[in-house]
């Protein structure tokens, strides 16, 4: 079940980490061999004290130099074998683990692309970015190190303790005394640390979001002289993160203090006790040497437990954060169902953010690209030869084969809107006949963008249905739907790619389509760019003006010759003449296209066959521009305020 992250307290680290198994499975043979090799190497280390014992009680006691040299040779060989085996282990895991990391990252990216827009609306991009970077790195480190070494060190400590008990069980018990307080400290530590680790990782996500927003919004920040306040916001967040990191460091210091000090005290006590007994003659000097060097050999395995546990905690948190995204339900492949709502995890510590982002950021593009063609294909305006303006029949079109684009009693409420608020769209009935272009007019915030987003199923209708030529859109696959419907938004997003690649993203094949689309969108300026249509644009490339980008977005929408065009005010940045030229070209080329065009200017409205007025979530009037202008005061008011000037006179 996809979902809200469970609070860190309520999850078991082991259970969480077990979710990594499917990714680790393919490399399990290597991982297990590596762990086995490490155990062997570690145990070889424990043989060294036994050789020492043999040397002290044998050749050294007997003053036999040859025996001492032999012992030294054994020690050297053992040390060498231990070092070589550890080196071999490292070599064994390095490659497969970077493979695991790459696979997980690719999986995350793929999944992000399939998640619905509603998910991206609610998740800050920095949270997604930090999951794809920092968290995955933590996971790789965990697999490389703590995963193996918690096991290896556990086995080493066990074997070491057994050796010590066999050497001398009273001294062995003295060494074991700190085990209980150390274990208790570990348990307490684990709980506290997991909370701090989660907080820190979420704060990294928030910080990433701020950095990303400031980079994307640099013009606005500079334009309004907001760098100070922006820097302050950043400082506050990074101060919080620093506080959390310090808390982690304090926790780690505490546990290390306990883990290092107590065993050290026990070793000291064992040394004193052992020395007394050697003096008594009840213990051989060799046994004491062996005992103490075993105890010292166990120091690293014991001391490291603190940070191995800390890394495991962080890995568990990273896993949790990774799966919060992976568990979110992707867009269903075909049928209705997936009403986005409960399906998406709510990001932790979510920061308030603008939802309406169709930004141009590299990372954000990454997410956006995911939305298959729908989002990135833009539209175009259009329509086709004017047809007699017959007022649409409302409510009476339940069955309508091959009958254009129809909204049947469509209501829509954003998934995260409080349930007591009025829906954004309320029982919309609208019929756009085949080949017709219908302009959608309404005040800002009246729901025009929302309505256009329902057609390519960027959001799912809450009630009612939408049909394309008689087929419910929820009954077609998204691929089919999005190949028939092209959309262009007011904010034209271009990707870091060449002009040609950006346009051909909308479908079409080859030069001819590209040139035709550029011509239709009046985007011939592309040919005059430094490398023509191969010029790089977008984040890393040439900056284009708003109107130029809009025209490319438009070309992208028309390049695939879609049956249906949905244009959310995509010509807002064009001057009236260019706009008229675009529309004239669209009409010629896309004669069979059915279009829904959000319009603000009379000039745009005039090019549509009919106009629908959206007000208070409902379609309150439908008719020609002139009819509405005369009959509908709200429409008249909206049009008179339109900036493009009064163009009623040049009606076709
Ligand atoms: N992703 C979203 N989540 C929640 N509310 C939204 C979202 N997008 C838009 N809205 C709300 O829906 C209403 C209609 O917005 P929109 O369709 O963008 O209007 P328009 O395009 O007509 O200006 C607004 O009140 C807006 O606040
Ligand atoms: Mg809008």
Short mmCIF file of N, CA and C in Angstrom, two decimals, residues 461-558:
data_model
loop_
_atom_site.label_atom_id
_atom_site.label_comp_id
_atom_site.label_asym_id
_atom_site.label_seq_id
_atom_site.Cartn_x
_atom_site.Cartn_y
_atom_site.Cartn_z
N UNK A 461 -10.96 12.75 -13.60
CA UNK A 461 -12.21 13.40 -13.21
C UNK A 461 -12.70 12.76 -11.91
N UNK A 462 -13.38 13.59 -11.10
CA UNK A 462 -13.91 13.06 -9.85
C UNK A 462 -15.27 12.43 -10.11
N UNK A 463 -16.02 13.04 -11.03
CA UNK A 463 -17.33 12.51 -11.40
C UNK A 463 -17.55 12.79 -12.86
N UNK A 464 -18.45 12.02 -13.47
CA UNK A 464 -18.76 12.24 -14.87
C UNK A 464 -17.72 11.58 -15.75
N UNK A 465 -17.77 11.88 -17.06
CA UNK A 465 -16.79 11.28 -17.94
C UNK A 465 -16.53 12.17 -19.14
N UNK A 466 -15.42 11.87 -19.80
CA UNK A 466 -15.06 12.65 -20.98
C UNK A 466 -14.93 11.64 -22.12
N UNK A 467 -15.52 11.95 -23.25
CA UNK A 467 -15.39 11.01 -24.36
C UNK A 467 -14.72 11.68 -25.56
N UNK A 468 -13.93 10.88 -26.26
CA UNK A 468 -13.32 11.32 -27.52
C UNK A 468 -13.97 10.47 -28.60
N UNK A 469 -14.64 11.07 -29.49
CA UNK A 469 -15.34 10.34 -30.54
C UNK A 469 -16.12 9.16 -29.95
N UNK A 470 -16.77 9.42 -28.84
CA UNK A 470 -17.63 8.40 -28.27
C UNK A 470 -16.96 7.43 -27.31
N UNK A 471 -15.64 7.44 -27.26
CA UNK A 471 -14.98 6.50 -26.36
C UNK A 471 -14.56 7.21 -25.08
N UNK A 472 -14.95 6.62 -23.97
CA UNK A 472 -14.56 7.20 -22.68
C UNK A 472 -13.03 7.22 -22.61
N UNK A 473 -12.46 8.34 -22.21
CA UNK A 473 -10.99 8.42 -22.20
C UNK A 473 -10.37 7.44 -21.21
N UNK A 474 -11.15 7.05 -20.20
CA UNK A 474 -10.57 6.11 -19.24
C UNK A 474 -10.56 4.69 -19.81
N UNK A 475 -11.19 4.52 -20.96
CA UNK A 475 -11.17 3.19 -21.55
C UNK A 475 -10.06 3.01 -22.58
N UNK A 476 -9.35 4.10 -22.88
CA UNK A 476 -8.22 3.92 -23.80
C UNK A 476 -6.95 3.87 -22.97
N UNK A 477 -5.92 3.32 -23.58
CA UNK A 477 -4.65 3.34 -22.87
C UNK A 477 -4.16 4.78 -22.89
N UNK A 478 -3.32 5.11 -21.92
CA UNK A 478 -2.81 6.48 -21.89
C UNK A 478 -2.01 6.79 -23.15
N UNK A 479 -1.32 5.79 -23.65
CA UNK A 479 -0.53 6.00 -24.85
C UNK A 479 -1.43 6.42 -26.00
N UNK A 480 -2.54 5.69 -26.14
CA UNK A 480 -3.45 6.00 -27.24
C UNK A 480 -4.04 7.39 -27.04
N UNK A 481 -4.52 7.62 -25.80
CA UNK A 481 -5.14 8.91 -25.50
C UNK A 481 -4.17 10.04 -25.82
N UNK A 482 -2.94 9.88 -25.35
CA UNK A 482 -2.00 10.98 -25.50
C UNK A 482 -1.43 11.08 -26.91
N UNK A 483 -1.65 10.04 -27.69
CA UNK A 483 -1.23 10.20 -29.07
C UNK A 483 -2.33 10.91 -29.87
N UNK A 484 -3.54 10.86 -29.35
CA UNK A 484 -4.63 11.54 -30.07
C UNK A 484 -4.82 12.97 -29.62
N UNK A 485 -4.46 13.23 -28.36
CA UNK A 485 -4.67 14.57 -27.82
C UNK A 485 -3.32 15.24 -27.63
N UNK A 486 -3.16 16.42 -28.15
CA UNK A 486 -1.92 17.16 -27.89
C UNK A 486 -2.28 18.37 -27.05
N UNK A 487 -1.40 18.70 -26.15
CA UNK A 487 -1.69 19.78 -25.22
C UNK A 487 -0.56 20.80 -25.25
N UNK A 488 -0.92 22.06 -25.15
CA UNK A 488 0.13 23.06 -24.95
C UNK A 488 -0.29 23.95 -23.81
N UNK A 489 0.65 24.26 -22.97
CA UNK A 489 0.33 25.09 -21.83
C UNK A 489 0.89 26.48 -22.01
N UNK A 490 0.38 27.34 -21.16
CA UNK A 490 0.81 28.72 -21.22
C UNK A 490 2.31 28.82 -20.97
N UNK A 491 2.79 28.01 -20.03
CA UNK A 491 4.22 28.02 -19.71
C UNK A 491 4.87 26.94 -20.56
N UNK A 492 5.58 27.35 -21.62
CA UNK A 492 6.12 26.32 -22.52
C UNK A 492 7.44 25.77 -22.00
N UNK A 493 7.44 24.54 -21.65
CA UNK A 493 8.66 23.95 -21.14
C UNK A 493 9.47 23.36 -22.29
N UNK A 494 10.72 23.80 -22.40
CA UNK A 494 11.59 23.18 -23.40
C UNK A 494 12.65 22.40 -22.64
N UNK A 495 13.06 21.29 -23.20
CA UNK A 495 14.07 20.47 -22.53
C UNK A 495 15.45 20.81 -23.05
N UNK A 496 16.45 20.38 -22.29
CA UNK A 496 17.83 20.62 -22.72
C UNK A 496 18.12 19.71 -23.90
N UNK A 497 17.79 20.16 -25.06
CA UNK A 497 17.98 19.37 -26.28
C UNK A 497 17.91 20.35 -27.44
N UNK A 498 18.07 19.85 -28.64
CA UNK A 498 18.04 20.77 -29.76
C UNK A 498 16.59 21.17 -30.06
N UNK A 499 16.45 22.24 -30.81
CA UNK A 499 15.12 22.69 -31.20
C UNK A 499 14.35 21.55 -31.86
N UNK A 500 15.02 20.88 -32.78
CA UNK A 500 14.36 19.79 -33.51
C UNK A 500 13.91 18.69 -32.57
N UNK A 501 14.78 18.31 -31.65
CA UNK A 501 14.40 17.24 -30.71
C UNK A 501 13.23 17.66 -29.85
N UNK A 502 13.24 18.93 -29.43
CA UNK A 502 12.13 19.41 -28.62
C UNK A 502 10.81 19.32 -29.37
N UNK A 503 10.85 19.71 -30.61
CA UNK A 503 9.61 19.71 -31.38
C UNK A 503 9.16 18.28 -31.68
N UNK A 504 10.10 17.45 -32.08
CA UNK A 504 9.73 16.08 -32.47
C UNK A 504 9.32 15.21 -31.28
N UNK A 505 9.52 15.75 -30.08
CA UNK A 505 9.03 15.05 -28.90
C UNK A 505 7.52 14.86 -28.98
N UNK A 506 6.87 15.73 -29.74
CA UNK A 506 5.42 15.67 -29.87
C UNK A 506 4.96 14.63 -30.87
N UNK A 507 5.84 13.85 -31.42
CA UNK A 507 5.44 12.85 -32.42
C UNK A 507 6.06 13.23 -33.75
N UNK A 508 5.45 12.77 -34.81
CA UNK A 508 5.98 13.13 -36.12
C UNK A 508 7.28 12.40 -36.38
N UNK A 509 7.67 12.41 -37.62
CA UNK A 509 8.89 11.69 -37.94
C UNK A 509 9.63 12.47 -38.98
N UNK A 510 10.81 12.88 -38.63
CA UNK A 510 11.68 13.44 -39.64
C UNK A 510 11.50 14.90 -39.98
N UNK A 511 12.41 15.31 -40.84
CA UNK A 511 12.53 16.70 -41.27
C UNK A 511 11.24 17.33 -41.75
N UNK A 512 10.51 16.59 -42.58
CA UNK A 512 9.33 17.20 -43.20
C UNK A 512 8.33 17.65 -42.16
N UNK A 513 8.03 16.71 -41.25
CA UNK A 513 7.08 17.05 -40.19
C UNK A 513 7.58 18.23 -39.38
N UNK A 514 8.89 18.19 -39.10
CA UNK A 514 9.48 19.25 -38.30
C UNK A 514 9.29 20.61 -38.98
N UNK A 515 9.61 20.66 -40.27
CA UNK A 515 9.51 21.94 -40.97
C UNK A 515 8.07 22.40 -41.09
N UNK A 516 7.19 21.45 -41.31
CA UNK A 516 5.78 21.80 -41.42
C UNK A 516 5.30 22.38 -40.09
N UNK A 517 5.66 21.69 -38.98
CA UNK A 517 5.21 22.14 -37.66
C UNK A 517 5.77 23.52 -37.34
N UNK A 518 7.04 23.73 -37.68
CA UNK A 518 7.65 25.04 -37.42
C UNK A 518 6.93 26.12 -38.22
N UNK A 519 6.56 25.76 -39.44
CA UNK A 519 5.87 26.74 -40.27
C UNK A 519 4.50 27.06 -39.70
N UNK A 520 3.79 26.03 -39.28
CA UNK A 520 2.45 26.24 -38.72
C UNK A 520 2.52 27.14 -37.49
N UNK A 521 3.52 26.87 -36.66
CA UNK A 521 3.61 27.63 -35.42
C UNK A 521 4.32 28.98 -35.62
N UNK A 522 4.57 29.34 -36.87
CA UNK A 522 5.27 30.59 -37.18
C UNK A 522 6.61 30.64 -36.43
N UNK A 523 7.25 29.47 -36.34
CA UNK A 523 8.51 29.40 -35.60
C UNK A 523 9.69 29.32 -36.55
N UNK A 524 9.59 29.98 -37.68
CA UNK A 524 10.67 29.91 -38.66
C UNK A 524 11.96 30.54 -38.15
N UNK A 525 11.84 31.32 -37.07
CA UNK A 525 13.05 31.89 -36.49
C UNK A 525 14.06 30.79 -36.16
N UNK A 526 13.54 29.56 -35.96
CA UNK A 526 14.43 28.45 -35.59
C UNK A 526 15.51 28.24 -36.64
N UNK A 527 15.17 28.47 -37.91
CA UNK A 527 16.15 28.25 -38.98
C UNK A 527 17.28 29.27 -38.91
N UNK A 528 16.97 30.40 -38.29
CA UNK A 528 17.98 31.46 -38.24
C UNK A 528 18.86 31.37 -36.99
N UNK A 529 18.59 30.39 -36.14
CA UNK A 529 19.41 30.23 -34.94
C UNK A 529 20.82 29.78 -35.37
N UNK A 530 21.80 29.94 -34.47
CA UNK A 530 23.19 29.64 -34.87
C UNK A 530 23.36 28.29 -35.57
N UNK A 531 22.81 27.23 -35.02
CA UNK A 531 22.94 25.95 -35.72
C UNK A 531 21.59 25.48 -36.27
N UNK A 532 20.73 26.42 -36.61
CA UNK A 532 19.43 26.05 -37.15
C UNK A 532 18.65 25.22 -36.14
N UNK A 533 17.94 24.19 -36.65
CA UNK A 533 17.13 23.39 -35.74
C UNK A 533 17.97 22.49 -34.84
N UNK A 534 19.28 22.47 -35.08
CA UNK A 534 20.13 21.67 -34.19
C UNK A 534 20.64 22.48 -33.00
N UNK A 535 20.25 23.75 -32.94
CA UNK A 535 20.70 24.59 -31.84
C UNK A 535 20.15 24.05 -30.52
N UNK A 536 21.03 23.97 -29.53
CA UNK A 536 20.59 23.50 -28.22
C UNK A 536 19.80 24.60 -27.51
N UNK A 537 18.66 24.24 -26.95
CA UNK A 537 17.90 25.21 -26.16
C UNK A 537 17.68 24.60 -24.77
N UNK A 538 16.84 25.27 -23.98
CA UNK A 538 16.56 24.74 -22.64
C UNK A 538 17.62 25.17 -21.67
N UNK A 539 17.62 24.52 -20.54
CA UNK A 539 18.48 24.87 -19.42
C UNK A 539 19.93 25.14 -19.81
N UNK A 540 20.52 24.20 -20.57
CA UNK A 540 21.93 24.33 -20.88
C UNK A 540 22.19 25.07 -22.19
N UNK A 541 21.12 25.44 -22.88
CA UNK A 541 21.34 25.98 -24.21
C UNK A 541 20.96 27.44 -24.34
N UNK A 542 20.71 27.79 -25.55
CA UNK A 542 20.38 29.16 -25.87
C UNK A 542 19.08 29.57 -25.19
N UNK A 543 19.07 30.78 -24.66
CA UNK A 543 17.81 31.25 -24.08
C UNK A 543 16.95 31.85 -25.18
N UNK A 544 15.69 31.47 -25.17
CA UNK A 544 14.77 32.01 -26.16
C UNK A 544 13.79 32.92 -25.45
N UNK A 545 13.14 33.77 -26.20
CA UNK A 545 12.14 34.63 -25.58
C UNK A 545 10.90 33.80 -25.29
N UNK A 546 10.03 34.36 -24.45
CA UNK A 546 8.80 33.65 -24.09
C UNK A 546 7.98 33.29 -25.31
N UNK A 547 7.86 34.25 -26.23
CA UNK A 547 7.05 34.01 -27.42
C UNK A 547 7.69 32.96 -28.32
N UNK A 548 9.02 32.97 -28.39
CA UNK A 548 9.72 31.95 -29.20
C UNK A 548 9.50 30.57 -28.61
N UNK A 549 9.58 30.51 -27.27
CA UNK A 549 9.39 29.21 -26.64
C UNK A 549 7.95 28.73 -26.84
N UNK A 550 7.02 29.67 -26.74
CA UNK A 550 5.63 29.28 -26.94
C UNK A 550 5.41 28.73 -28.35
N UNK A 551 6.08 29.34 -29.31
CA UNK A 551 5.88 28.86 -30.69
C UNK A 551 6.50 27.48 -30.89
N UNK A 552 7.63 27.24 -30.22
CA UNK A 552 8.20 25.90 -30.32
C UNK A 552 7.30 24.87 -29.65
N UNK A 553 6.72 25.29 -28.51
CA UNK A 553 5.82 24.37 -27.80
C UNK A 553 4.61 24.06 -28.68
N UNK A 554 4.19 25.07 -29.41
CA UNK A 554 3.06 24.90 -30.31
C UNK A 554 3.43 23.96 -31.45
N UNK A 555 4.63 24.16 -31.98
CA UNK A 555 5.10 23.27 -33.06
C UNK A 555 5.13 21.84 -32.55
N UNK A 556 5.55 21.68 -31.31
CA UNK A 556 5.62 20.35 -30.71
C UNK A 556 4.22 19.73 -30.64
N UNK A 557 3.23 20.59 -30.38
CA UNK A 557 1.87 20.06 -30.27
C UNK A 557 1.32 19.61 -31.61
N UNK A 558 1.67 20.33 -32.65
CA UNK A 558 1.05 20.02 -33.94
C UNK A 558 1.85 19.03 -34.78
#
